[in-house]
C-alpha positions as a printed Julia matrix, in Angstrom:
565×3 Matrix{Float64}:
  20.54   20.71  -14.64
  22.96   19.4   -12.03
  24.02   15.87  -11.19
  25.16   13.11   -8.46
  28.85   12.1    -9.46
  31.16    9.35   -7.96
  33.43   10.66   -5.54
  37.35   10.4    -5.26
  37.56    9.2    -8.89
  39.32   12.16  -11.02
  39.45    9.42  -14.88
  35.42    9.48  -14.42
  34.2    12.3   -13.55
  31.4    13.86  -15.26
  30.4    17.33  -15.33
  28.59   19.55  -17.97
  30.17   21.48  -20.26
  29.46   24.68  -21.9
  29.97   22.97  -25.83
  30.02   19.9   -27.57
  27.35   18.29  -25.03
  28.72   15.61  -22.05
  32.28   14.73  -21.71
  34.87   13.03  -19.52
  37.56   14.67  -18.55
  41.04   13.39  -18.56
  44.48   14.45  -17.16
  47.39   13.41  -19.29
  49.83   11.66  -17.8
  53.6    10.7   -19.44
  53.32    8.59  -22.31
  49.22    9.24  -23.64
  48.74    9.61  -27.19
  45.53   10.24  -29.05
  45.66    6.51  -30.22
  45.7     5.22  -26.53
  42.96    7.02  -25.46
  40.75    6.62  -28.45
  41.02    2.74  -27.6
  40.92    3.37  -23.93
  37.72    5.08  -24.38
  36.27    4.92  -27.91
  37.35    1.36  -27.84
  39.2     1.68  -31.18
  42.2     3.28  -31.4
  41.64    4.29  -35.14
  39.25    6.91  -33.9
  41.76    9.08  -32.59
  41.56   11.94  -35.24
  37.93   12.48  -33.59
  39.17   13.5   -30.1
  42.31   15.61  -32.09
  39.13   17.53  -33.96
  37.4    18.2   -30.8
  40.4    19.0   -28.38
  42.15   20.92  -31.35
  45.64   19.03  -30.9
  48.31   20.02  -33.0
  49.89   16.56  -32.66
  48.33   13.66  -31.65
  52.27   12.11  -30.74
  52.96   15.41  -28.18
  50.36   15.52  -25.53
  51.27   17.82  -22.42
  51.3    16.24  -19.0
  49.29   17.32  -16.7
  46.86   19.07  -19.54
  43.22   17.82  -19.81
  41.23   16.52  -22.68
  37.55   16.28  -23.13
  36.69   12.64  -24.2
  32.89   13.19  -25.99
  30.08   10.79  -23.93
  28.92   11.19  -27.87
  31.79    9.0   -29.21
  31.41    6.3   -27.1
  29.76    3.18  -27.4
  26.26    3.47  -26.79
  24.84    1.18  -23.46
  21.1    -0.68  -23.48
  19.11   -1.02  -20.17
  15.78   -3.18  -19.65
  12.67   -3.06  -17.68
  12.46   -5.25  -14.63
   9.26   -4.38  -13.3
   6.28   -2.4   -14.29
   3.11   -1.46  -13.19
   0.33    0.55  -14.43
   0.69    3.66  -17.05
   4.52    3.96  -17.52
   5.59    5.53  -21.16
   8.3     5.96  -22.59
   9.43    8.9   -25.65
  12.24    8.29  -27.99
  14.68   11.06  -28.18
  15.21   12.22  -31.58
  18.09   14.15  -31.49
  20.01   13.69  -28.49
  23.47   14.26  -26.88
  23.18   16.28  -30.15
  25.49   19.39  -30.15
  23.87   21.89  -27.6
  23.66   18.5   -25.24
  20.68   19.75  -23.81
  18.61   16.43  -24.04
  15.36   15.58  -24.81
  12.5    17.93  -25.43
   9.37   18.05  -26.05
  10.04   19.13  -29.9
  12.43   16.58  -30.3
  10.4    13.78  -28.7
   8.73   10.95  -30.51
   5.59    9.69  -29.7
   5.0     8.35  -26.19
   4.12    4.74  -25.85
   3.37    2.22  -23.43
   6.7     0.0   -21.79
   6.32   -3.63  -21.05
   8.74   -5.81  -18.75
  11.31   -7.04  -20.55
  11.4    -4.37  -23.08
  14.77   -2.71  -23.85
  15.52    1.11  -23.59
  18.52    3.17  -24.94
  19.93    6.25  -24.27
  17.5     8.89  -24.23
  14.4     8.06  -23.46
  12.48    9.77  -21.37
   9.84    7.94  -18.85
   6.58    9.46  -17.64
   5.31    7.91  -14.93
   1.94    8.35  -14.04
   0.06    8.78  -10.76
   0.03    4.87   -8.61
   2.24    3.68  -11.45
   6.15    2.24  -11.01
   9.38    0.78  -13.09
  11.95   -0.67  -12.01
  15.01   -0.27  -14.48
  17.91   -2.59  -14.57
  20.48   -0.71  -16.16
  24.0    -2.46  -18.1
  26.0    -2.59  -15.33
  23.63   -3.82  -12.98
  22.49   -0.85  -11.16
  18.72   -0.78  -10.27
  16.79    2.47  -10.43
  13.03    2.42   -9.26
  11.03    5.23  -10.6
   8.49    6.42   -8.0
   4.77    7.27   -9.59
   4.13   10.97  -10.78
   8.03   10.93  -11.72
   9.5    11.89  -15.02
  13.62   10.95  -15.58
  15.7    10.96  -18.93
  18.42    8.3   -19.42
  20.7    11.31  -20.61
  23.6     8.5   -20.97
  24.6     5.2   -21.48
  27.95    4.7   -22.66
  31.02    2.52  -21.76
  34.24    3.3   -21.37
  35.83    0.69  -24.32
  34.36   -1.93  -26.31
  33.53   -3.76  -22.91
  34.35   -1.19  -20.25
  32.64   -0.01  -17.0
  28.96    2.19  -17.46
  29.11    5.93  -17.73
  25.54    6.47  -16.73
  23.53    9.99  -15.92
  20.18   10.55  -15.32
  18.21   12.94  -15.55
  15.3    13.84  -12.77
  13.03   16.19  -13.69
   9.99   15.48  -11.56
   9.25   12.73   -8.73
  11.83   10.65   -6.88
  14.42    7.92   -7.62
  15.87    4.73   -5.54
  18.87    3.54   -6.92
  21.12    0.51   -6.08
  24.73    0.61   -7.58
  26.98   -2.38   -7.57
  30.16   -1.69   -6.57
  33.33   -2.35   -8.66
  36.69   -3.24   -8.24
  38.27   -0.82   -9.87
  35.89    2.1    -9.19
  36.01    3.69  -12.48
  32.26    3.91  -13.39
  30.64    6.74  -12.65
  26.67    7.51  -11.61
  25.24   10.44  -11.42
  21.68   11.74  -11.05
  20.57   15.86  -12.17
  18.2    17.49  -10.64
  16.95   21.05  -11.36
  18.97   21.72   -8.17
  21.19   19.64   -7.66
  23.56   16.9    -8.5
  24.4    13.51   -7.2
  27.2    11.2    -8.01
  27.34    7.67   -6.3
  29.97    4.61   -6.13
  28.85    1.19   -4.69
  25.89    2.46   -2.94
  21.86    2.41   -2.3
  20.57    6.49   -2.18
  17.24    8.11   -2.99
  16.87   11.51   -4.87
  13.52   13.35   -4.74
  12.74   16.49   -6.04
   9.66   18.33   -4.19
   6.82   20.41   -5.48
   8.87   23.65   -4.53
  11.87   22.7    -7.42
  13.88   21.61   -4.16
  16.02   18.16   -4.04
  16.62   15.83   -1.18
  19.26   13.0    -1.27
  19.61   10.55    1.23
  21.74    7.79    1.5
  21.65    3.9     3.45
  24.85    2.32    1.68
  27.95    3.79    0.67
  28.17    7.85   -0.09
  27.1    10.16   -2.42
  28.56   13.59   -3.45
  25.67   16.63   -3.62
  26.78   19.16   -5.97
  25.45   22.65   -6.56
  27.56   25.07   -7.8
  31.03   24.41   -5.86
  31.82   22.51   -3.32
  30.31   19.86   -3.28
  29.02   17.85    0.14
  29.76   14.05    0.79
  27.02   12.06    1.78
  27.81    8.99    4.02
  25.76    6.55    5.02
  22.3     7.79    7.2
  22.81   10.88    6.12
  21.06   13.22    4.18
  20.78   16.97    2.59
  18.04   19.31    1.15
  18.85   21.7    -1.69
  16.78   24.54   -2.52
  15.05   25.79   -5.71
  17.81   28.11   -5.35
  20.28   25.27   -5.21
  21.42   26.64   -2.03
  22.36   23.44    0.09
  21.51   22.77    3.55
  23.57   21.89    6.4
  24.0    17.46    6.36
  21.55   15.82    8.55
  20.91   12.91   10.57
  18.36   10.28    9.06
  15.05    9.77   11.48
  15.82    6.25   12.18
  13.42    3.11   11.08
  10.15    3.63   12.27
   8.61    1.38   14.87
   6.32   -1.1    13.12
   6.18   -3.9    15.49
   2.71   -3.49   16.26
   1.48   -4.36   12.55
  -0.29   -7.04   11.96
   0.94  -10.17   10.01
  -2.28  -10.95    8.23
  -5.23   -8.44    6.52
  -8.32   -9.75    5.39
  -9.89   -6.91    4.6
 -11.37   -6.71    1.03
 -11.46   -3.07    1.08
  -8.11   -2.1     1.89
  -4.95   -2.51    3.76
  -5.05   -0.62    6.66
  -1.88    0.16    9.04
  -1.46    2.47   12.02
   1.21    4.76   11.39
   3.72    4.79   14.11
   4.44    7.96   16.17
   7.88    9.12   15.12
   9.92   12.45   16.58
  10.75   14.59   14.12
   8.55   12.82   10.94
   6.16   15.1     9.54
   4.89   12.54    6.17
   5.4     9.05    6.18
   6.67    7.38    2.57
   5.06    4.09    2.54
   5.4     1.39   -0.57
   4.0    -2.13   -0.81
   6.21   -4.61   -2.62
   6.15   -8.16   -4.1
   9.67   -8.34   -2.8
  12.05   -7.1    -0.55
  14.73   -5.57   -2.53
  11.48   -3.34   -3.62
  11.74   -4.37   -7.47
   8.34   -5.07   -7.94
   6.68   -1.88   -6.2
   2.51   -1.97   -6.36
   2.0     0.78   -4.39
   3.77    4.06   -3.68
   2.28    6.82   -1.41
   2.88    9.28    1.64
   0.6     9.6     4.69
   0.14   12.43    7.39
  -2.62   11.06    9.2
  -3.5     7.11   10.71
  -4.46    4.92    9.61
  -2.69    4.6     6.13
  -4.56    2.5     3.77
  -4.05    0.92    0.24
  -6.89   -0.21   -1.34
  -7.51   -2.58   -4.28
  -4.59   -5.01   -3.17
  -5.26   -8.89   -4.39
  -4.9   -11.36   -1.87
  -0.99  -12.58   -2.0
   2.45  -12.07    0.22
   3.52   -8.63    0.28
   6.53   -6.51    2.09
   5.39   -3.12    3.3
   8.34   -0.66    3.22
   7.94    2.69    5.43
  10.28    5.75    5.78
   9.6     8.85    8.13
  10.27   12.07    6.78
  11.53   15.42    8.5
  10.73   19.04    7.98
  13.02   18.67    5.29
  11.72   16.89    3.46
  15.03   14.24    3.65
  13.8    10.59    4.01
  14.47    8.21    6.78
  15.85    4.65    7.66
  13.52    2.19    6.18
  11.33   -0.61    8.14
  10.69   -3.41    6.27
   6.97   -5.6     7.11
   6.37   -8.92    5.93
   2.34   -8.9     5.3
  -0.13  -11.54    3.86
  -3.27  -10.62    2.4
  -6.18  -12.93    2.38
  -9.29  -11.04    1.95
 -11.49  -13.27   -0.38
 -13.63  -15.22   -0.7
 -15.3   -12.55    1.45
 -17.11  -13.09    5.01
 -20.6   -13.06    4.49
 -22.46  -10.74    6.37
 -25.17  -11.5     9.5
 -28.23  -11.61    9.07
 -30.03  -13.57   12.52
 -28.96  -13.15   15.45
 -28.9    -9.68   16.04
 -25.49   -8.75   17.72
 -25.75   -9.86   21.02
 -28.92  -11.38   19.98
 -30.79  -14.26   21.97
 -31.81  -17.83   20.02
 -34.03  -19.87   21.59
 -32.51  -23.79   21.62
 -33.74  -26.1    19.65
 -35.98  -23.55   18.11
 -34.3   -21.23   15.72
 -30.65  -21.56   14.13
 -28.03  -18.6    12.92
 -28.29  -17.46    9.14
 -25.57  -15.0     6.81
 -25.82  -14.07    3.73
 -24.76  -15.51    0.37
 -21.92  -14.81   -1.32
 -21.81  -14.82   -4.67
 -18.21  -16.69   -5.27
 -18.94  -18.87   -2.2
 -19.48  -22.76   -2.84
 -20.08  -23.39    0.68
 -19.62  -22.1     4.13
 -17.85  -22.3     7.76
 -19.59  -21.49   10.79
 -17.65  -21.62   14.68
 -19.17  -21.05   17.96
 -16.93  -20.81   20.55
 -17.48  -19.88   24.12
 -17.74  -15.88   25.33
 -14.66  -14.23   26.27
 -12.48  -17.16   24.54
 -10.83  -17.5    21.49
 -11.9   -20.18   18.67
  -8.68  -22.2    18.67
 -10.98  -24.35   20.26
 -14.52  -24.29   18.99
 -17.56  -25.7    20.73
 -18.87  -26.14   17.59
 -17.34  -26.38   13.94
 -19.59  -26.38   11.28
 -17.86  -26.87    8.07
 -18.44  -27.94    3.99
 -22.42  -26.11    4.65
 -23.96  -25.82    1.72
 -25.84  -22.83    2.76
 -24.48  -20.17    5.3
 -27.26  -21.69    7.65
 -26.48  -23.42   10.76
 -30.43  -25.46   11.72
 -31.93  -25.22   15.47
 -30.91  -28.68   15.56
 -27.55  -28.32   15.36
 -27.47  -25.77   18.41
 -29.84  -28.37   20.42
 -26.51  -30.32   21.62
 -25.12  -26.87   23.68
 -26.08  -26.35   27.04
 -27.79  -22.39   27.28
 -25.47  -19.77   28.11
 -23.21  -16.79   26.33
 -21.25  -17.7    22.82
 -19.8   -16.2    20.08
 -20.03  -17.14   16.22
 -18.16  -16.55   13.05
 -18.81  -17.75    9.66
 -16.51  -17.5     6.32
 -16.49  -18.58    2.96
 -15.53  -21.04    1.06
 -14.79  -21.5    -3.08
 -13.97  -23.7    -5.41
 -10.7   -23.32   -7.03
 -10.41  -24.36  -11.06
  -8.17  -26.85   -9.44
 -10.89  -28.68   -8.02
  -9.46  -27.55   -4.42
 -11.05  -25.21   -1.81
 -10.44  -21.86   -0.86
 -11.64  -20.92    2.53
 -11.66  -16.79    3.2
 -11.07  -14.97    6.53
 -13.93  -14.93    9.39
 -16.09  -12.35    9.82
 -15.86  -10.26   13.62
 -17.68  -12.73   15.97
 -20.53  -11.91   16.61
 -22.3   -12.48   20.63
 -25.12  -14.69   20.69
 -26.94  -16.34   23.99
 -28.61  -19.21   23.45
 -31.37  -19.69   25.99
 -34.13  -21.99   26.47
 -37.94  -20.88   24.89
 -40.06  -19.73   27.21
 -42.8   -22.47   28.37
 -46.1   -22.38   26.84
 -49.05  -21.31   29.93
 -52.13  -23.08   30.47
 -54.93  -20.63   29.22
 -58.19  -20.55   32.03
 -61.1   -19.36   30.88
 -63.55  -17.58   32.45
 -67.06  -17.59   32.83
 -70.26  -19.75   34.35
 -72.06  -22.94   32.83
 -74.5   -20.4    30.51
 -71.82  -17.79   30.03
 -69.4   -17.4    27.5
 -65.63  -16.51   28.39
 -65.76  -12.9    29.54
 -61.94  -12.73   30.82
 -59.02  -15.72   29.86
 -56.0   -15.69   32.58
 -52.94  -17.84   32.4
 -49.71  -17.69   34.3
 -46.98  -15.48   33.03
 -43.6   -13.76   34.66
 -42.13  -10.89   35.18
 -41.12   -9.43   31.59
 -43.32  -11.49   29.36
 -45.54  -10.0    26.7
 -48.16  -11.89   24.69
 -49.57  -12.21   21.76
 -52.78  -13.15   20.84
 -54.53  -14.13   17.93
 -58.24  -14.89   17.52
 -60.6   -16.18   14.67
 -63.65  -17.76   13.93
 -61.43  -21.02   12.42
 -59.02  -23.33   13.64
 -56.9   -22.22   10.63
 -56.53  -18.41   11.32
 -56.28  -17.77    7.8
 -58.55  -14.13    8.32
 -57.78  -13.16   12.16
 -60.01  -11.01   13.74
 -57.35  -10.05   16.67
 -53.84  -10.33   16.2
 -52.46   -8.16   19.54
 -49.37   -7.88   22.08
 -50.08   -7.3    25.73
 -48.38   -7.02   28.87
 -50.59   -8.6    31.53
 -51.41  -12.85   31.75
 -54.91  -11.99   30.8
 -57.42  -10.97   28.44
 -60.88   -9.74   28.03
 -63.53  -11.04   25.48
 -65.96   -8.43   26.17
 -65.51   -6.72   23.09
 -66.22   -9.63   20.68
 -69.58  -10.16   19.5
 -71.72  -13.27   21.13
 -70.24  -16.38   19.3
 -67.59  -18.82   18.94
 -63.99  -18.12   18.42
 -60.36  -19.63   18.22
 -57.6   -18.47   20.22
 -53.52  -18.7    19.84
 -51.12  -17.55   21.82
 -47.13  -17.14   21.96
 -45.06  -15.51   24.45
 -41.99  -14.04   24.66
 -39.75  -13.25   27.34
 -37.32  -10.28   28.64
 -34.77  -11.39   26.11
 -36.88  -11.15   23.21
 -37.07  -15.02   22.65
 -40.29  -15.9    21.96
 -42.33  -19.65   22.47
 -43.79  -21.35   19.54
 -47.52  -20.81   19.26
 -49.84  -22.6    21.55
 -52.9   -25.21   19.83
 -55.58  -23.86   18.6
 -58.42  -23.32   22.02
 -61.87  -22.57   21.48
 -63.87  -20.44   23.48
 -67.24  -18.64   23.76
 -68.8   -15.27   24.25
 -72.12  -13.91   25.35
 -75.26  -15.25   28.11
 -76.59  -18.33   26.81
 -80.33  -19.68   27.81
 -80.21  -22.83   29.79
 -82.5   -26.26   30.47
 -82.77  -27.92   34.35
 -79.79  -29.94   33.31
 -77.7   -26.91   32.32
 -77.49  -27.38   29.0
 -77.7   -24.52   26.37
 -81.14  -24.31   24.31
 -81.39  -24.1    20.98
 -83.43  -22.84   18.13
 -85.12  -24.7    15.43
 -82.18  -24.05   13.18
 -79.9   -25.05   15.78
 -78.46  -21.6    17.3
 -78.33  -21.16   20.67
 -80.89  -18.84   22.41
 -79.29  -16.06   24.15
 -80.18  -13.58   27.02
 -81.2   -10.27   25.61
């Protein structure tokens, strides 16, 4: 496996050796001794006879200038790191025999059981973390130095040593699947080293913020936005500065240095979602990106990373994020697969308590004033409601109407009555109780259109028919787009009708009713689908009916009236 090592710092470097597992090599200069080194390195000088065993030194007092000893990563002391940030299935294996003496690592034979890593919890040398699919750690490592494991990654903390008793970090890591981002802090002195393997490649880093991916293929990019970072596979090695970036093959071949696509162009995101489904985003239209890297954050140094992903098609969308203050962070990437320049989005979600749905008036609907109201639906977490009305073709910063505290996501006919007719639109939103006693109000729903329009006028009914005739035809005055409905029983009550009809025309005929005595109510409603309230209760009759001098109708003994055969 190859690395990323420091560049331009000869006492640190780090490369892999055939035997005795990791080592640093060191040129001797006049005046070393075994003893120095051993406390330069070991931090105590008593440990000399260790590096005489391994170097085979004839005597420790002589030591050639310009000759170069292997100091064992084995032999010194052993470095901690801790978890910063974690989210979802992370694990972690112990490595039970490692920087043993084939310095191969961790395996899967030589692996203890893989458990579950909480924030806060301290890691050594060794262990290898699995990171699982929408899943993320951030690890802080001794010296500072941040690395954020991407989901569906797997890296080994090969080493953690310092140089001394107190010295700077000797750090490598190993990436065998997924994608790091690492921030280094640089030192003074610029002794420590940093380097990241790959199956492909290797990366070494001083004072600098870089991402190393590998890609299905066995490939590696590296990419780099502060400092530089030395590539290595095989010999030379290529020098990464900052906005550049390089692919290396499965074959460890390594491209030509590239350019990094510049930030992409989010200024057209919105500051606010309220969507409880997801968090949808247009992606921008970049030359040259063919995938879009896109990772939403509690912070801005991207620490606490809740979602990772990458995108080829608009909109992007997250779902499942909680309402709360977010940064979006978004890279293009090229052919190459080498990330760009990263645009950073503050965003606020505030999806719940969620809008309640419509449920009367239709969109675009009609309400007749003073005669119906608007109605949503529950919501379950709601306490209470919010309803606006605010002119058409305005905004509602200032409402004709703000409804607020309802106890019920009902707004009553009455309290419409005080608007003049015409065009309006209306949004409603939740409200809930907090365990703080306070309340919560959620987004608006879309507006909805609305007209509110006054109910058409109830006629006059005529009917027709001479003094000894019942009604044969009843006429009233109507307009152009009315329809009517009728309904007629033999009560005042109309619990059992014996008609209940729509027609077109302002009139109707009787004829087909039986000789007798009926009820009649009638509502009408206009082109715009509002409809009247229902007019009184008229009576009428049907059939010829016998008559006296004075034109009254006759009757039988039993009191029914005699009619013409």
């Amino acid at each position: 496996m190859a690395g990323l090592a420091l560049p331009g710092v000869a006492l640190a470097q780090i490369t892999p050796m055939p035997r005795g597992g990791d080592v640093i090599a060191h040129k001797v200069v006049a005046g070393d001794t075994l003893e120095q080194l051993a406390a330069q390195y070991l931090g105590d000088r008593k440990r000399w006879s260790a590096l005489q065993t391994h170097n085979r030194v004839g005597d420790p007092h002589r030591l050639l200038p310009g000759s170069v000893l292997e100091i064992p990563i084995r032999l010194m002391h052993m470095a901690s790191a801790s978890v910063e940030f974690v989210r979802g299935d992370v694990r972690s294996a112990r490595s039970l025999s490692h920087l043993g003496a084939s310095g191969d690592g961790a395996s899967a034979q030589n692996l203890g059981p893989a458990q579950a890593i909480q924030k806060g919890q301290s890691l050594q040398e060794g262990d290898l973390l699995k990171i699982a699919p929408d899943a993320f750690v951030s690890v802080r490592l001794a010296d500072g130095s941040l690395v954020r494991v991407q989901s569906e990654s797997e890296v080994q903390l090969r080493q953690m040593r310092r140089k001394g008793r107190a010295g700077n970090l000797q750090s490598v890591l190993d990436l065998r699947e997924g994608g790091l981002e690492i921030s280094v802090p640089k030192l003074a002195n610029g002794e420590r080293r940093f380097e990241v393997r790959t199956p492909a490649a290797s990366t070494s880093v001083r004072g600098t913020q870089f991402l190393v991916q590998n890609n299905p293929q066995g490939g590696t990019t590296a990419a780099v936005d502060e400092g530089s970072v030395a590539v290595q596979s095989g010999q030379p090695s290529t020098l990464l500065r900052p906005g550049q970036g390089v692919a290396v093959s499965e074959k460890g071949q390594l491209g030509q240095i590239a350019n990094m696509l510049p930030a992409p162009d989010i200024s057209t995101w919105p500051a606010l979602a309220e969507d409880a489904n997801w968090v949808s985003l247009p992606l921008p239209v970049q030359a040259g990106a063919v995938r879009y890297q896109v990772q939403l954050a509690k912070d801005k140094s991207l620490t606490k990373v809740l979602r990772s992903a990458q995108f080829t098609q608009s909109p992007l969308r997250l779902t499942g994020v909680e309402d709360g203050d977010y940064v979006v962070a978004i890279r293009g990437l090229d052919a190459s697969g080498i990330p760009g320049a990263r645009s950073l989005h503050a965003l606020r979600v505030k999806a719940h308590p969620i809008a309640p749905l419509y449920e009367a008036p239709a969109q675009d609907g009609t309400v007749g004033k003073g005669q119906s109201g608007l109605q949503c639906t529950q919501v379950t977490e709601a306490s209470g409601y919010r309803i606006q009305i605010a002119a058409a073709g305005t905004d509602f910063s200032a409402p004709v109407l703000d409804a607020k505290d309802l106890k019920d996501c009902v707004l009553p006919a009455q309290a419409l009555a005080v608007l003049p007719v015409g065009a309006y639109q209306w949004r409603a939103a939740s409200i809930r109780t907090l365990s703080s006693g306070q309340t919560d109000q959620g987004p608006f729903a879309a507006a909805q259109n609305m007209k509110l329009a006054q109910a058409p006028q109830l006629p006059e009914l005529q009917m027709g028919g001479s003094a000894g005739e019942g009604s044969r035809n009843i006429r009233w005055a109507g307009e152009e787009g009315q329809r009517y409905r009728l309904v007629v029983a033999t009560e005042p009550s109309f619990a059992a009708p014996l008609i209940d009809t729509w027609i077109d025309q302002p009139q109707w005929s009787t004829q087909a009713l039986p000789a007798g005595s009926y009820y009649l109510q009638m509502q009408v409603q206009d082109s715009n689908g509002l409809r009247s309230n229902f007019t009184s209760a008229s009576q009428f009759r049907t059939g010829n009916w016998v008559t006296g001098g004075d034109g009254q109708m006759l009757t039988t003994g039993d009191g029914s009236r005699l009619s013409r055969q």
